Every structure is written in C-alpha cells, then in structure tokens.
XYZ file of C-alpha atoms in Angstrom:
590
model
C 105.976 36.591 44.111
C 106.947 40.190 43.849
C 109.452 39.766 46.071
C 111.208 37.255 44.037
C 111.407 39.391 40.986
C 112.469 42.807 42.685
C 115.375 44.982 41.356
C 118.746 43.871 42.720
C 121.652 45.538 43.500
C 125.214 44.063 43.559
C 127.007 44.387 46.998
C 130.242 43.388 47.167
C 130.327 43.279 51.192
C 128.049 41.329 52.022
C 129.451 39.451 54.907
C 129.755 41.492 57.910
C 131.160 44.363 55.952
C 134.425 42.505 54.800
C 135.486 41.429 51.139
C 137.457 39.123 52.778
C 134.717 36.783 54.396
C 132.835 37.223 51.644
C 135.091 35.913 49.112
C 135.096 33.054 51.039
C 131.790 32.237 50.208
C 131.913 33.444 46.324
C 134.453 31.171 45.696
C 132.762 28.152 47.139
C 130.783 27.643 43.473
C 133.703 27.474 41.915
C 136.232 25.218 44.624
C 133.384 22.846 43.990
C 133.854 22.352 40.369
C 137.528 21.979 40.409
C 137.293 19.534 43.504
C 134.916 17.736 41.387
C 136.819 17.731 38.179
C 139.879 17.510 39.554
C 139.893 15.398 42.906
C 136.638 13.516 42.593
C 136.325 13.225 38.658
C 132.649 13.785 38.420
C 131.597 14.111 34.547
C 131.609 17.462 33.245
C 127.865 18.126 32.953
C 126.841 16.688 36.813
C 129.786 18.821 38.032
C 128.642 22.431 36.349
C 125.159 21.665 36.988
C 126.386 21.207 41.087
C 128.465 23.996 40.875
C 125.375 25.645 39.459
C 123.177 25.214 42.196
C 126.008 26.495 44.811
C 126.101 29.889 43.092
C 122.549 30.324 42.966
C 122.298 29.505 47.193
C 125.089 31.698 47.880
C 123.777 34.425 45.843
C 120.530 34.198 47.183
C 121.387 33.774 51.263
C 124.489 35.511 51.319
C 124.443 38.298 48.782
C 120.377 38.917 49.023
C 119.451 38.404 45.868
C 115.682 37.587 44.774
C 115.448 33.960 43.742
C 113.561 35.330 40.983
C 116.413 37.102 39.741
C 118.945 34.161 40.416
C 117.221 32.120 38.937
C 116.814 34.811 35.412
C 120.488 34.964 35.597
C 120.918 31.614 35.268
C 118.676 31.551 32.330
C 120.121 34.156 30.219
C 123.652 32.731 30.629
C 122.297 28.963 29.852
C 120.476 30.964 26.958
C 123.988 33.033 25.749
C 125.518 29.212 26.069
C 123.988 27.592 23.510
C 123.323 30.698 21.092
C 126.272 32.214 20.210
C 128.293 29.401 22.069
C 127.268 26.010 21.104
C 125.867 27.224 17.752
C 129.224 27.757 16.772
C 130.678 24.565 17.899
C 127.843 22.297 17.214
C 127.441 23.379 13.325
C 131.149 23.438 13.108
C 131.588 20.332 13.664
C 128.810 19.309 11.714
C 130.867 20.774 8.647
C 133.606 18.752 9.907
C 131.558 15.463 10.358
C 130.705 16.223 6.791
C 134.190 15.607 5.654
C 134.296 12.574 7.553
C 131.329 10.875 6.076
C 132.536 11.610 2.754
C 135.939 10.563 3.072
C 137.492 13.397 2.385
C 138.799 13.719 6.126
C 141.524 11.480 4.996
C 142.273 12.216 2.008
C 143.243 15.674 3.801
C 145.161 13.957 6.322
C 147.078 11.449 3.609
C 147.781 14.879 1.889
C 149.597 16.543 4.889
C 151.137 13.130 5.808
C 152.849 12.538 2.285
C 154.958 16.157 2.629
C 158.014 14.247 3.888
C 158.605 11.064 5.532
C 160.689 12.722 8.199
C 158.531 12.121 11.492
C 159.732 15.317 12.808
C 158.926 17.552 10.209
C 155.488 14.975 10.089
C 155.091 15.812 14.009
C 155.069 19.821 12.891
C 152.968 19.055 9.819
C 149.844 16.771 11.376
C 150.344 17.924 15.048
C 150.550 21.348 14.815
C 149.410 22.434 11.516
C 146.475 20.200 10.695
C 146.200 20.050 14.533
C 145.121 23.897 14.371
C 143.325 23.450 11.576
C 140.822 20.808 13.534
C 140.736 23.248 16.447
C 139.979 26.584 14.388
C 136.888 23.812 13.178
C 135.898 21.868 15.937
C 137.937 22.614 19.113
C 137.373 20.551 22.292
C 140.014 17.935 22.346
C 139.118 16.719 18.607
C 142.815 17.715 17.755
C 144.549 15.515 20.047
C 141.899 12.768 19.318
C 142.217 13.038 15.821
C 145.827 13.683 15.278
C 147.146 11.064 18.194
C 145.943 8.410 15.507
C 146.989 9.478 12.379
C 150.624 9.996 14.513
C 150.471 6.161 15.553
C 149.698 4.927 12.399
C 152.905 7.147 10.604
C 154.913 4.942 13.464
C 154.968 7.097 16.518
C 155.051 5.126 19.331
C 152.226 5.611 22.023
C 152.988 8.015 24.405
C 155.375 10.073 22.442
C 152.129 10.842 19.664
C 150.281 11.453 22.311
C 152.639 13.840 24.560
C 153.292 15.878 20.720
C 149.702 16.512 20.004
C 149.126 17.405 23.602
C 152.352 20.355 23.287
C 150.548 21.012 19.727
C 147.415 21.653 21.025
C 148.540 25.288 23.186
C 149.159 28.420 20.350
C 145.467 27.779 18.493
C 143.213 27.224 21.684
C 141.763 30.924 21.860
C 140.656 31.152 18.712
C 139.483 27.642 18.567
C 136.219 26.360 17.461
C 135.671 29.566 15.626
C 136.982 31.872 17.894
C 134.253 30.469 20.764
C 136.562 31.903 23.828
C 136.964 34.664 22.574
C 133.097 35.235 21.570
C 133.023 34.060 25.358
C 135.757 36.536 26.570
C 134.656 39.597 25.229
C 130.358 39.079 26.400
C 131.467 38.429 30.357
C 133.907 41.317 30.257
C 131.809 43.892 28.537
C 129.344 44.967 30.967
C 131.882 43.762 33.746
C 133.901 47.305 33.242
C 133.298 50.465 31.368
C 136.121 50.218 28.669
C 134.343 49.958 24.950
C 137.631 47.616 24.110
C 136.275 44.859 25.858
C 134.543 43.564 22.689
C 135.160 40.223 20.327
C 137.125 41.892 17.820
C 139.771 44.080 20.276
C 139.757 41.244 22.588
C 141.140 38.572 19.683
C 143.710 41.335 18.371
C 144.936 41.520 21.971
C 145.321 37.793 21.951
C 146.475 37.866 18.694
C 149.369 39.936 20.059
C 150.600 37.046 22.641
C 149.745 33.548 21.362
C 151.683 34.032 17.981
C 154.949 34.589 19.974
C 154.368 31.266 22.078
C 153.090 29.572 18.682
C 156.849 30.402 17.001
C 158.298 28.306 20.305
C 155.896 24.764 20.261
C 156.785 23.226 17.114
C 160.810 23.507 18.275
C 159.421 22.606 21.701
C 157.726 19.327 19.687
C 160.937 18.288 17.325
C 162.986 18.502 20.695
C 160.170 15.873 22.247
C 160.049 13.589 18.846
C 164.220 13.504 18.527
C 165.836 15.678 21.666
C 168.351 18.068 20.551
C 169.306 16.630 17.301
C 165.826 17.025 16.327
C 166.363 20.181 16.865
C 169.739 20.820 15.429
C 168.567 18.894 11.919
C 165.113 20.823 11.999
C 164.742 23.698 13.268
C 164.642 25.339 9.731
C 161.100 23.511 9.021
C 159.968 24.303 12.894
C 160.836 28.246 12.640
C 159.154 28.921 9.758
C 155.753 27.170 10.576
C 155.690 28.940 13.719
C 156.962 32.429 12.286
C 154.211 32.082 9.686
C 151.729 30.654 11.742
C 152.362 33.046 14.457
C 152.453 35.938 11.791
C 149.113 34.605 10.298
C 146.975 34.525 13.762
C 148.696 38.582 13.909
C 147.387 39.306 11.129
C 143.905 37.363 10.895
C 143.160 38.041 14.664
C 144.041 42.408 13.394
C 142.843 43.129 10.419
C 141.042 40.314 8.713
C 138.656 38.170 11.273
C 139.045 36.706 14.807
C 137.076 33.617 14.014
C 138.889 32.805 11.128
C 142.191 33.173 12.607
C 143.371 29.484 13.308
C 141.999 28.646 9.876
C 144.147 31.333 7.910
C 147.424 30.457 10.340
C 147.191 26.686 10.377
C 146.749 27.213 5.879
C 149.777 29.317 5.121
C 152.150 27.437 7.826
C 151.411 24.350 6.414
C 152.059 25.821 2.934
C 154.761 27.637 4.160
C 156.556 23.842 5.252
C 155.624 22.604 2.085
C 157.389 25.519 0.300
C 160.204 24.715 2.075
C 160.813 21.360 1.678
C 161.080 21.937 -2.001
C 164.121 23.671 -1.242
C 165.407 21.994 1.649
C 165.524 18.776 3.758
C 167.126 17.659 6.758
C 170.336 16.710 6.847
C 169.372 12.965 7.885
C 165.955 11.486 8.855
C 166.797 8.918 11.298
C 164.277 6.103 11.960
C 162.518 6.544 14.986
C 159.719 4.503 14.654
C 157.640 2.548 17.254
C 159.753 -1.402 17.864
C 156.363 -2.655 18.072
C 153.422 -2.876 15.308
C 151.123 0.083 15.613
C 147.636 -1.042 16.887
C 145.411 -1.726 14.194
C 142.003 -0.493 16.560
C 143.532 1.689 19.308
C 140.775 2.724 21.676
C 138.612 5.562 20.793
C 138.101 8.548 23.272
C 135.431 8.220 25.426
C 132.688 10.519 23.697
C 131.613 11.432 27.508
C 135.198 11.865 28.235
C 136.433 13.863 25.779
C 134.157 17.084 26.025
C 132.614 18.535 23.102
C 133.993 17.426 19.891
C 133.269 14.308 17.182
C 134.583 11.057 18.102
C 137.521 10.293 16.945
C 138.780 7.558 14.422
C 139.110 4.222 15.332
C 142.535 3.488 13.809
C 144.666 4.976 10.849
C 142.899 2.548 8.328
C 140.883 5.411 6.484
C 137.343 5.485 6.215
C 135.487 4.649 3.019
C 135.428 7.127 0.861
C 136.568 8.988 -2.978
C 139.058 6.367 -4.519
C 142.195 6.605 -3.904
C 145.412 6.117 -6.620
C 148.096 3.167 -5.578
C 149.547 2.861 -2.349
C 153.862 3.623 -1.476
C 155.566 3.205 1.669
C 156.654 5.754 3.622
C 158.621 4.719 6.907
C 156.938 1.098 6.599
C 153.081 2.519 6.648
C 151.343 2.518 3.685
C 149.748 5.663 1.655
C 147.148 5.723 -0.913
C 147.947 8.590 -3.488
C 144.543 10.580 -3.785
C 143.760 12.115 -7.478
C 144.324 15.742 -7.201
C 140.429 16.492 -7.562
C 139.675 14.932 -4.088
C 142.799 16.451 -2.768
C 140.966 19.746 -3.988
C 137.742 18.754 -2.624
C 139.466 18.103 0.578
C 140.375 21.481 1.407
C 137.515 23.203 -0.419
C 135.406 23.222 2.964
C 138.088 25.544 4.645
C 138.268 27.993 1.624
C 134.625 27.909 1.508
C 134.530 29.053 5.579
C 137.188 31.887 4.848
C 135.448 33.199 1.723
C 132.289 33.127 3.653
C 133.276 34.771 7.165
C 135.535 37.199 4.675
C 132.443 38.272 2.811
C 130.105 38.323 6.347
C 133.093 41.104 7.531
C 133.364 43.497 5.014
C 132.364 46.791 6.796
C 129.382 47.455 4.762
C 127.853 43.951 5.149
C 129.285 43.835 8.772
C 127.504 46.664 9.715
C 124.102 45.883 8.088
C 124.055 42.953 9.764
C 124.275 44.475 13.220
C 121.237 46.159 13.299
C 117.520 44.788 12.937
C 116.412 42.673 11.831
C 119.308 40.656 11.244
C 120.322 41.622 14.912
C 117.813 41.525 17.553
C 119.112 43.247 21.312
C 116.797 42.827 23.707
C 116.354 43.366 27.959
C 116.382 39.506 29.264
C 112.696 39.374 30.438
C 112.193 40.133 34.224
C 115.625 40.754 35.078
C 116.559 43.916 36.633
C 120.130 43.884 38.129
C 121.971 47.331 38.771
C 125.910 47.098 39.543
C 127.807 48.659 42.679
C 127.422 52.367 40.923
C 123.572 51.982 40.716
C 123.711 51.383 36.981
C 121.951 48.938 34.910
C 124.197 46.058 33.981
C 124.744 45.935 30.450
C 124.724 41.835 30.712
C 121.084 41.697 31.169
C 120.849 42.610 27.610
C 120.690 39.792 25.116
C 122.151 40.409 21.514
C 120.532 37.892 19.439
C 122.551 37.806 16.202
C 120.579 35.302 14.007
C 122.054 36.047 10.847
C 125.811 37.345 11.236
C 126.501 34.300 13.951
C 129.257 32.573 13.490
C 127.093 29.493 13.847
C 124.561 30.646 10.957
C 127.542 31.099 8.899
C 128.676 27.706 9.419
C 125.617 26.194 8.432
C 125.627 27.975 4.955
C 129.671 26.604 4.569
C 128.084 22.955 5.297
C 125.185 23.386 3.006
C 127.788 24.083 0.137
C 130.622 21.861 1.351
C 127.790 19.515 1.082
C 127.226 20.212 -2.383
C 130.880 20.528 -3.173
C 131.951 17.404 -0.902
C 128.963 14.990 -2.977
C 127.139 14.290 0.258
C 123.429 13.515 0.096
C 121.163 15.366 1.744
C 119.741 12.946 3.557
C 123.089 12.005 4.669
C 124.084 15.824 5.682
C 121.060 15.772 8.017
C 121.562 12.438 9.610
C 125.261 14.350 9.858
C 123.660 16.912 11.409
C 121.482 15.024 13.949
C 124.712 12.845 15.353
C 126.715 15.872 15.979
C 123.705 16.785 18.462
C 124.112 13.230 19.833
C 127.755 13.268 20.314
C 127.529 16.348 22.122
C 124.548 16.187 24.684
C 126.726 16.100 27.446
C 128.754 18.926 25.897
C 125.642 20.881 25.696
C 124.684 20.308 29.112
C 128.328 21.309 30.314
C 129.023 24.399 28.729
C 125.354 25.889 29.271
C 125.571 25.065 32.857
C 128.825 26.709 33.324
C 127.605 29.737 31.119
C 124.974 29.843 33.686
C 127.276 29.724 36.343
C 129.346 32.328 35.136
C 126.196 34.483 34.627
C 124.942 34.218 38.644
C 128.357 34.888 39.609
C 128.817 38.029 37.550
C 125.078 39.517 38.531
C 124.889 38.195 41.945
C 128.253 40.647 42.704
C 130.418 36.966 43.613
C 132.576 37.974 41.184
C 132.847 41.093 42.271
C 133.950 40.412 45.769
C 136.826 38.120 44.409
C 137.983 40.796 42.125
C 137.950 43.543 44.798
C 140.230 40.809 46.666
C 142.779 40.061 43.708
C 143.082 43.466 43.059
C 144.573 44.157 46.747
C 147.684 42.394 44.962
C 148.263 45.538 43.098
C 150.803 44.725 40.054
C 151.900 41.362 41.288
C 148.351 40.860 39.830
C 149.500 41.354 36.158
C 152.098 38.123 36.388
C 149.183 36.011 37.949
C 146.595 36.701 35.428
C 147.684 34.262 33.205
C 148.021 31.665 36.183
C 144.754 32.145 37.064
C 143.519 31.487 33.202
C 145.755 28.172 32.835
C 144.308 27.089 36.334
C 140.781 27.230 34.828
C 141.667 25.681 31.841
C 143.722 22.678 33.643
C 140.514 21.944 35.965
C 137.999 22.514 33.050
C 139.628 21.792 29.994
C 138.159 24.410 28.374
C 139.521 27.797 27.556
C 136.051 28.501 26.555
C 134.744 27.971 30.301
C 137.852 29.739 31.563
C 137.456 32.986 30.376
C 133.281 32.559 31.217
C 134.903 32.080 34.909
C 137.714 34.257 34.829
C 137.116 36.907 32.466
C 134.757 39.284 34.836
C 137.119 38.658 37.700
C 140.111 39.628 35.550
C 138.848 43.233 34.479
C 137.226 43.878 37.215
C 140.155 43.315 39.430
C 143.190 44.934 37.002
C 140.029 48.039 36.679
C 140.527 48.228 41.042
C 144.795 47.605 40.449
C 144.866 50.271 38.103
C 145.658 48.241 35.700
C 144.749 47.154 31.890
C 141.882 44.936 31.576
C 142.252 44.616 28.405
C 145.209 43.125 28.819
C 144.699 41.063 31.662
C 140.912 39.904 30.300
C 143.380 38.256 26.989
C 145.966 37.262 29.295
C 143.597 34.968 30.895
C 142.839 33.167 27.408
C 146.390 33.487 26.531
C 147.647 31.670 29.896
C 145.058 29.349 29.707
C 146.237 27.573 26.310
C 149.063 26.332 28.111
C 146.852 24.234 30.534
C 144.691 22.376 27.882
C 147.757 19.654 27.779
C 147.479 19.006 31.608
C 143.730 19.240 32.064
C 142.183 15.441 33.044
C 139.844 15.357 30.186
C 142.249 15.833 27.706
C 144.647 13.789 28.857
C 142.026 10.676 28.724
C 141.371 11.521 25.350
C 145.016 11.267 24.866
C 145.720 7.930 26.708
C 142.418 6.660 25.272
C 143.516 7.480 21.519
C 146.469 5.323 22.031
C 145.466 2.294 23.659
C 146.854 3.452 26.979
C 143.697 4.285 29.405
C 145.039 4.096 32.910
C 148.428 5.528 32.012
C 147.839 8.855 32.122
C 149.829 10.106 35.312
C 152.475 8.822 32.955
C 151.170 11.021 30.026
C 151.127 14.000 32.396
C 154.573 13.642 33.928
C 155.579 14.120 30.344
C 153.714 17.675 29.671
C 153.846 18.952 32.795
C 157.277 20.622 32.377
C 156.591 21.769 29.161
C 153.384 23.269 30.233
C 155.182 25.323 33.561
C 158.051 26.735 31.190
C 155.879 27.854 28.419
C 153.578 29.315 31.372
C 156.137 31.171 32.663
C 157.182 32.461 29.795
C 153.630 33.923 28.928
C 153.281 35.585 32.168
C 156.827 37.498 31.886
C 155.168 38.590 28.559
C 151.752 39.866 29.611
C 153.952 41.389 32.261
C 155.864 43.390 30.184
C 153.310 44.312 28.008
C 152.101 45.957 31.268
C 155.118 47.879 31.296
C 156.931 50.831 28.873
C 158.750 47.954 27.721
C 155.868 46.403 25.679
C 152.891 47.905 26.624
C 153.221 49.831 22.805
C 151.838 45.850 21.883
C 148.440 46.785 23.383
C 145.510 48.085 20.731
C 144.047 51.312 21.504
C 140.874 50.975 19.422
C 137.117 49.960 21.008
C-alpha cells in the first residue's frame, strides 16, 4: 500500500534511455482517442474514458509510476474538469436555457434578423455576430445548432446555412463558453514551465493578439460563400466593419477589460457597429438568393449525444412560446413578428447583466480580495506527491479552489437576476437548471475524462517525452504549433480539450527550442479555432440541424478549404510573431 502512494519522479527516458522509443508509447493514449473519434466514431465520453485507462497503464508500466499516484492524477484533473471547467459551461448555459424558456431567445434572434433583409449582411449578422454571442454563452457547437436554423428559416438553403455557421464559428472559439479554453490553457501550462505569464489573464491577451486579425477575414470569407465575389464586391463595407470592430473588441476585452467576457463585449459592439451602418448605407442591390424549395418546417434536431456539450437546439424557426409579439411583415417571403421594445430590452438584458457582473468581479480591489481565503481556497491534492525532471514539486498538484470569484459562481448570480428580470418562475429556473445537467451528462463525462487524461499525461512525464521530441524541430516548431492545436480540435471538437492535450506539450517543447511558450501555448488555441468547422461532431450537428444527416462528407468538402487557408494563414502569423517582425505583438507582463 505504501508502495502505491510513494513520491514520483518524472523521467522523460524511460525506454531504454531514448526519447524516441518512449514517445512512442506516450503517444499511444492519445492515437487512441483520435482513432476512436475519428476512424471508429466511438461517442465522446466511451472514447476519453478508453483513452483514460491507456495513460494510466503506460504511466504506470512504462514510466514507473505508483498506481497510487496515477490513479490521484487522474482524480485531480477529473476534479479541475468539472470545477472551474464544467461549472462554467453548465451554469452558462443554464442562463441561456433561461432565455429559451421564456421566450426571449427569439425575440433576440427576430431582433438581429429584422436589421436588413439582405441575406448576406443577415449571414454576418446571425452567423457571426449572434453566432459569437451563443459561443461567449454556451460554446460547444450550440452556435452552429442554433444559428443553422434560424439561417434556414430566413431562406438559406441547406447546406449553404450550414457551411456559413460552420466558417462563423472559428474567431470566438477561445474565448468561448466564458473563456473555458483559456481557463483550460493557462492551468496545464502553468506548472508545465517556469514563466509566471502562463496564467488566464496573459494567456487570453496573447490570444487576443491573433484571433481578432483572423476574425476581420471570416465574415468576407462568409459573404464570398453566401454570393461569391459579388457578395463580396456589394458587401464588403458591412463585412469589414463587423470584423474590424469585433476583432478590435476581443483586443481590447481579452487586454484590459476581462478574458471571459471577451466574445460577449466583441459579438455586442459588431453587431451594433452593422446596425450603425446600415443607417447610413446599404448595398447596392440585394439579389434573391433564397432556397427554390420551402424551408423545412421541423428540420432534425442535433443529436444531444452528438453534439457535445451545449442545449439542444430548436426544432424549426417557428419560435417558441413566449412575451407577445406585435404584427408580423415579410421579409424575403418568411414572416417576422415585431417584438414591443420592452421584450426586445429584456432580451438582451441577460448579456448586460453578465458584463456588469464579471466587470464588477474584476476591479482590482474586488479581484484581489477574492483571491485569497476564504473566498479562494489552494490546497496540496491529497496524497499526491509528484516532483518534475529538476526534482521540484509540480505546481499542478496544487488545487485552487475558487468558490466565489469562478466564473461559474458568477454565472449563477447573472441567472438568478436574469431570472428575475426575464419573469421566469422559480420553480421553472430550477427545473431549467436540472435539464441543463441532463442535456449534458455525456458532456460531463467527456470533458472530465479528458481533463483526467491530460492530468496523467502531464504528471506521469508522457508529455514530457513528446515535448523533448517536438522540440528537436527547433524553429520549424513555431509554424507547427498551430497545426498541432487545429489537429486536436478537428479530432475532438473541442478547443477546450485541445489545449488540456496540447498545452503542456506546447511550452514545454518551445521552453527546450528556445522558444516562446507563451506564444506557442496561445498559438495552440489560436490554430485550433480553425478546426472546429471540420471536426466530426460538429459537422453532425450541422447536417443534423438541416435535415441532411448522412451528408456530411458533402458538408466537409465545403469547409475544408476554407479551414486549410485560414490555417495557414494563422501559422505564418504566430510565426512572425516569433520573429523581430512581430514579436513586439507579444505581452511582457505575468
């Protein structure tokens, strides 16, 4: 029994000496998820818990380690899962659910969809702007459930809605679901390496230094899918300045106001920002591009096991019961209720209620109370006693247990009073409450088992090895950083479980390359965005949405270009920003 629970100490050797056998064997945890994901589409929860179980044997008969210890690991990073993790998501999508029970969902949505009856400018307006605004809420593939519908029922045909909210769904996936990557991100990398930058808030002003450049590019990149290039040509005005101002608002949110907040802040002023300018100018001609044939009046609804963490979306455009609603116009042949502006007002007051909330939680005074006890509890994970390489105590096996200042906690105050300001019943906001828990058990499942994976790999020195491997690349390293991000992403779906993967590996290798990790610990999050459109489970949340399960190898033909370019284009920028040229772009604060 003693045995079990003895100190361990990461080698990264452990195979006869070489990093190179060895990494053949810390990789084999995670070659099975992808091939299991990817190849043999096992559901995501049976997959991490396999992939689980393959980490903890190779870390306890190839790199030594007690079971005892394995199996703490394990523990602490299923525990680190749920709380911060899945407390954010879970409770913000409870706020979100609350929105939907009281109707208000749509009369958001048949706000945003009356600003012009254009379908390219509506593309940029639902896709991309209320698109972000569902992913800075709830996150994991809720956007492209959500706004795939409401694009069918404004006439898009199938598989062009559902190719634009896949593109739409790239510039606000780090700081989506509350910033839950990035809380992810910056807890793997900060014992990984000594550098005091690898924390939430540097970590999300790095990101916020390379997503708002690729966010000014997707909405051209989505007029040129709706209408080619005359979409362009007639629109670009409306497309450059929601992604200038959206790209300038995650800058500035992600810097010097709050990283979880950031999507929520950037999707409000762009889509105020198109509004503005549509008082002032329209296109030149709106030519009518809708679908030949009637828009289904009950497309399919995601799979709830399918599409990952996130509420289920809508069963059709017809809008759920809720405040009453004026008369109803035409615009482009669909009809739209006109909503009194008091429920319009209602409608958004959830999101100004979450910024005025987080804004108060991070004022320095208050931010800084709240760190220390008893608001904020750190504590040694019981029994586990890991040193790294350099004989030193990993700082992972420490457990900061936030109850207060969470992001999660936070979230359930915002419900409590969107509640109250939203006319829902308490009764009501509970059994709210308890179906968010049922739509996500399998999420739950998922992302603590891969938190847990993540965890064994990081102690047990796995991660170490394949760092110590990728860092023999030297600088050809810094261009495949963001590779490596979108590859986790593609096979998870989940920037989220990405950087858990990734995010050790990444520092820890550009630490051995003599190169930034801060940089290449964002650059994973950053690259990864751009594989959330190809990634399986979201394209079956796609197809689903639409009516169209069975047809997505069709759906992905159609990204899949789009997704390579804007790739590319990421890593030449994290490249550069490893050079003189750019590197001036990287924050120097901790």
């Amino acid at each position: 029994m003693v045995l079990m629970f003895e100190q361990f100490r990461i080698v990264t050797d452990p195979v006869a000496g070489s990093v190179a056998l060895s990494a053949i064997f810390a990789s084999l945890s995670l070659l099975t998820l992808f091939l299991l994901l990817g190849v043999f589409r096992v559901r995501a929860w049976l997959a991490g818990l396999i992939a689980l179980a393959v980490a903890l044997i190779v870390a306890v008969a190839v790199y030594s380690m007690p079971v005892g210890q394995a199996l703490l690991s394990a523990t602490e990073g299923a525990a680190f899962g749920f709380f911060p993790i899945l407390w954010i998501v879970i409770n913000a999508i409870w706020v979100y659910n609350l929105t939907v029970v009281s109707g208000h969902f749509d009369v958001l949505r048949r706000s945003m969809e009356r600003v012009s009856p254009d379908m390219r400018i509506q593309a940029i307006i639902v896709a991309f702007c209320f698109g972000a605004l569902l992913e800075a809420l709830a996150g994991f593939g809720t956007p492209v459930a959500v706004t795939v519908v409401m694009l069918m029922a404004l006439g898009f045909r199938p598989m062009r809605a559902a190719a634009v909210a896949l593109i739409a769904n790239t510039a606000p996936v780090a700081f989506g679901a509350l910033a839950t990557p990035i809380v992810t991100l910056g807890t793997v990398t900060s014992g990984a390496v000594a550098d005091p930058r690898l924390n939430t808030d540097t970590l999300g002003a790095m990101v916020g230094r390379q997503t708002p450049i690729l966010a000014v590019i997707v909405p051209l990149v989505l007029v040129a899918v709706v209408d080619g290039r005359r979409g362009v040509r007639q629109t670009w005005p409306a497309a450059v300045v929601a992604g200038l101002v959206f790209g300038l608002g995650q800058f500035v949110a992600s810097n010097y106001v709050s990283v979880p907040l950031t999507d929520i802040i950037a999707s409000l002023v762009a889509a105020a920002a198109v509004v503005l300018l549509l008082r002032i100018w329209q296109p030149s001609e709106s030519p009518d591009l809708h679908a030949s044939t009637s828009v289904p009046s009950n497309p399919e609804p995601a799979d709830p096991a399918v599409a990952s963490p996130g509420p289920v979306a809508s069963s059709g455009p017809v809008a759920s019961p809720g405040p009453a609603a004026g008369g109803a116009v035409r615009a482009g042949g669909i009809a739209v209720r006109h909503d009194p502006p008091a429920e319009v007002a209602r409608a958004y007051a959830p999101y100004l209620i979450i910024i005025a909330i987080f804004s108060i939680a991070n004022l320095g005074p208050i931010k800084e109370a709240l760190a220390d006890e008893p608001w904020t509890v750190v504590f040694p994970w019981p029994g586990l006693d890991v040193l790294g390489a350099n004989g030193q105590p990993l700082a992972s096996t420490k457990f900061t247990f936030g109850w207060l200042p969470a992001a999660g906690t936070l979230m359930i105050l915002a419900g409590i009073l969107t509640a109250v300001v939203l006319r829902v019943a308490p009764r009501a906001a509970f059994r709210a409450y308890v179906k968010t828990y049922v739509e996500l058990r399998h999420a739950i499942v998922t992302v603590m088992a891969v938190l847990a994976l993540a965890y064994v790999l990081n102690q047990s020195g796995q991660t170490n090895t394949l760092g110590e491997l990728f860092a023999a690349t030297g600088g050809v390293f810094l261009f495949l950083s963001s590779i490596l991000g979108w590859i986790g992403v593609a096979v998870t779906g989940s920037d989220t479980s990405s950087n858990a993967l990734f995010g050790a590996l990444q520092v820890q290798a550009a630490t051995k390359a003599g190169l930034d990790p801060l940089l290449l610990a964002a650059a994973n999050s950053s690259g990864g965005v751009l594989g959330k459109m190809i990634s399986p489970q979201n394209l079956a949340i796609a197809a689903a949405a639409v009516g169209m399960a069975g047809k997505e190898g069709d759906l992905f033909r159609r990204v899949v270009g789009w997704s390579v370019v804007l790739l590319l284009f990421m890593c030449v920028l994290v490249t550069l920003q490893g050079t003189p040229v750019l590197d001036w772009m990287i924050p120097s604060g901790g």
